JSON list of C-alpha atoms in Angstrom, two decimals:
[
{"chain": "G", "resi": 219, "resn": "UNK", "atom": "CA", "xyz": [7.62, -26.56, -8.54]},
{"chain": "G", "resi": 220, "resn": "UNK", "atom": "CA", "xyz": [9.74, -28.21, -6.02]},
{"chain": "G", "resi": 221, "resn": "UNK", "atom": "CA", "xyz": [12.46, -29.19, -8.35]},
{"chain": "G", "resi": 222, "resn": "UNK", "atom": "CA", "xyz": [12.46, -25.17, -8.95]},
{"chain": "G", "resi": 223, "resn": "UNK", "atom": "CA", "xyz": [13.21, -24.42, -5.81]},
{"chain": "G", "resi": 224, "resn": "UNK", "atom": "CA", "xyz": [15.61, -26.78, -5.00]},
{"chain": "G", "resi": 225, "resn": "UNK", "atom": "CA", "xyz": [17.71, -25.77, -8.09]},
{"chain": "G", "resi": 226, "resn": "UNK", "atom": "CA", "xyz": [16.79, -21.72, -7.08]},
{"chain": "G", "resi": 227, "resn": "UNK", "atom": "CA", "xyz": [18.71, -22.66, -3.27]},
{"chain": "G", "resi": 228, "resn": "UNK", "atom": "CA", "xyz": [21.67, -24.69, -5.12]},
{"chain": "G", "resi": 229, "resn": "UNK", "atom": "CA", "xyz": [22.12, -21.62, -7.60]},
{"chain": "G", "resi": 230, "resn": "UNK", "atom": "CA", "xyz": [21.90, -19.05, -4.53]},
{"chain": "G", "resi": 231, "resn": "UNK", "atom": "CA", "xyz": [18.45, -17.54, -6.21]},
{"chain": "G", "resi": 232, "resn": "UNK", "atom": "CA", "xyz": [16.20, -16.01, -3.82]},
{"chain": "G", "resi": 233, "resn": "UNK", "atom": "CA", "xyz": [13.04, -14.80, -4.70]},
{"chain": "G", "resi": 234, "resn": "UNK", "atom": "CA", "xyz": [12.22, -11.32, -3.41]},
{"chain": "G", "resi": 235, "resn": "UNK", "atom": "CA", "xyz": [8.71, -9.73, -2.88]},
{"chain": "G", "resi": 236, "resn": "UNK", "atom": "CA", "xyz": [8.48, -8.97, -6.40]},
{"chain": "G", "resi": 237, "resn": "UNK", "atom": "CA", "xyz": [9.32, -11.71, -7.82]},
{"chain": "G", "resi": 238, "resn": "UNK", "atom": "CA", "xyz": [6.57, -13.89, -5.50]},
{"chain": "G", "resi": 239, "resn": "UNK", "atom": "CA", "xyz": [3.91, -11.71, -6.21]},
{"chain": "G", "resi": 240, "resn": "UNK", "atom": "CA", "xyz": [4.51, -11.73, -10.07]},
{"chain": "G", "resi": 241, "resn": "UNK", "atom": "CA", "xyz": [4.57, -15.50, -10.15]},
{"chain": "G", "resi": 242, "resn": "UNK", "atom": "CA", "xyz": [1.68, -15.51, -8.41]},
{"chain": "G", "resi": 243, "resn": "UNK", "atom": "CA", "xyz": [-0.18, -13.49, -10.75]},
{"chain": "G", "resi": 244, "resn": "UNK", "atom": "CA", "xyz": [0.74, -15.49, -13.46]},
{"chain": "G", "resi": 245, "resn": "UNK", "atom": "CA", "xyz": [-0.17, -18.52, -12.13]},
{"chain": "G", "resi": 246, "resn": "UNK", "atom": "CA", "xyz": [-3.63, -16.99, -11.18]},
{"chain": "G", "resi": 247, "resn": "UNK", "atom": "CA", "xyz": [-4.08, -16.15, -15.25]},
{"chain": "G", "resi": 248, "resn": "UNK", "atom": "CA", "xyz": [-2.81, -19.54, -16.07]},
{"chain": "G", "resi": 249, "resn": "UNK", "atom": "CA", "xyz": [-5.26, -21.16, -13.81]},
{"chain": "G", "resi": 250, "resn": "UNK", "atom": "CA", "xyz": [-8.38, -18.56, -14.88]},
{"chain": "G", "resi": 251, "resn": "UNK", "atom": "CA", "xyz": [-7.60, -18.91, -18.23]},
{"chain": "G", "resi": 252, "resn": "UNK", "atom": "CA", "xyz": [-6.59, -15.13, -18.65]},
{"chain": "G", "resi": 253, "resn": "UNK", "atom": "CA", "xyz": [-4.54, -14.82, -21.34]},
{"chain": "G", "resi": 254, "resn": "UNK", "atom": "CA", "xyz": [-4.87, -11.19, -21.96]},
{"chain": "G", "resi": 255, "resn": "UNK", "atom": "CA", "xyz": [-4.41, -10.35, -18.39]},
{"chain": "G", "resi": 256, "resn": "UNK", "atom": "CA", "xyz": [-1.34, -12.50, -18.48]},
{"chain": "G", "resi": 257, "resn": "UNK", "atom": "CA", "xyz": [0.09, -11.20, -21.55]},
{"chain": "G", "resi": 258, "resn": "UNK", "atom": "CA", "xyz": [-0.38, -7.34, -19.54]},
{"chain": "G", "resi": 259, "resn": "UNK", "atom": "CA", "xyz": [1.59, -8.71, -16.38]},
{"chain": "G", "resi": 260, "resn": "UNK", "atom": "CA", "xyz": [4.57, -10.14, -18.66]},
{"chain": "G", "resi": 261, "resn": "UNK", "atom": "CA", "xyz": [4.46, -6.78, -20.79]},
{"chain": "G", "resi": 262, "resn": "UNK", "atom": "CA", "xyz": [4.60, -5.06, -17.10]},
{"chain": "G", "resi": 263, "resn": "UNK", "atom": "CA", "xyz": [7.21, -7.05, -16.23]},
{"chain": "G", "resi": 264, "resn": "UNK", "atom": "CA", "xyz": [9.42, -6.90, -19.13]},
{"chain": "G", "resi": 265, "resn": "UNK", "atom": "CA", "xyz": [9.18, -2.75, -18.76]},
{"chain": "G", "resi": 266, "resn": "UNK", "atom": "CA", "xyz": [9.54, -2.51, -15.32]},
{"chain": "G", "resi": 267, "resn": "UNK", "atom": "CA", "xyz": [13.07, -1.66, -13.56]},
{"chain": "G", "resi": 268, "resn": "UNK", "atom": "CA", "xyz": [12.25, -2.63, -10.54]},
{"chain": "G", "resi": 269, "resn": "UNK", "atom": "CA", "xyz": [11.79, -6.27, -11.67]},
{"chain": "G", "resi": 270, "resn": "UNK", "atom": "CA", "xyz": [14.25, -8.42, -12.82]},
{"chain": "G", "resi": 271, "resn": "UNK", "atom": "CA", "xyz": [13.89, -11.68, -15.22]},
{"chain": "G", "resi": 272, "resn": "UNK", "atom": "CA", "xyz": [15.08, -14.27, -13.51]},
{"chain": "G", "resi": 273, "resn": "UNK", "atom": "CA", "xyz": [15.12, -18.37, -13.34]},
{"chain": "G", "resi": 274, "resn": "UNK", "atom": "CA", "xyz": [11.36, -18.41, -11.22]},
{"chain": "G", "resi": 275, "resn": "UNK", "atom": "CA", "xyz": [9.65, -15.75, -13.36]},
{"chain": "G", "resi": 276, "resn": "UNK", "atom": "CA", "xyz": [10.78, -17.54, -16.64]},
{"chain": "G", "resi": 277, "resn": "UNK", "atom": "CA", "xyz": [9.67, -20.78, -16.01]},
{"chain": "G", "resi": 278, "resn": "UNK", "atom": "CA", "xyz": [5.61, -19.05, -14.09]},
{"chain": "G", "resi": 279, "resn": "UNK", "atom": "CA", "xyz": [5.78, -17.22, -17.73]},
{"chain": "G", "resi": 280, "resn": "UNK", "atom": "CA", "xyz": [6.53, -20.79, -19.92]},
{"chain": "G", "resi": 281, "resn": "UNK", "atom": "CA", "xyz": [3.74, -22.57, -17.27]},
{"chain": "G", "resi": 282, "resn": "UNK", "atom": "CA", "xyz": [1.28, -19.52, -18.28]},
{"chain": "G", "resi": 283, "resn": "UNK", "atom": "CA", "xyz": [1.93, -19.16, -21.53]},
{"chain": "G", "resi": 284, "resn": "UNK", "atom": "CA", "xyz": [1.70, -23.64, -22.13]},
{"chain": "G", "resi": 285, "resn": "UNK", "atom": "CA", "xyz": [-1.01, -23.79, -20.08]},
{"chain": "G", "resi": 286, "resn": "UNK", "atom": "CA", "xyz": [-3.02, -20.91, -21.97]},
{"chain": "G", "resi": 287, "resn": "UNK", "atom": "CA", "xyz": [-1.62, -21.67, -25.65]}
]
């Protein structure tokens, strides 16, 4: 995770509230074992305008999705 965000600050990414609260979500699936829960937050995601794919929420959804096969 700290490579992340060193690469995030030499890109100029900055997370905003969305962003951090979607990652955390995901990670709380990954970690539960919630697949089907996680699988509804990147569906959310993926529909909603208000959040945008980026570098941080790519990699939480690769961690989820590796960690819950």
């Amino acid at each position: 995770m700290d490579c992340l965000y060193s690469e995030m600050i030499i890109l100029g990414v900055k997370p905003d509230e969305y962003t951090n609260a979607m990652v955390g979500l995901l990670s709380a699936c990954a970690k539960a074992g919630d697949a089907r829960k996680g699988k509804q937050i990147h569906l959310f995601i993926c529909k909603s305008w208000e959040i945008d794919m980026n570098l941080i929420l790519e990699s939480a959804l690769i961690d989820m999705y590796a960690k819950l096969g």
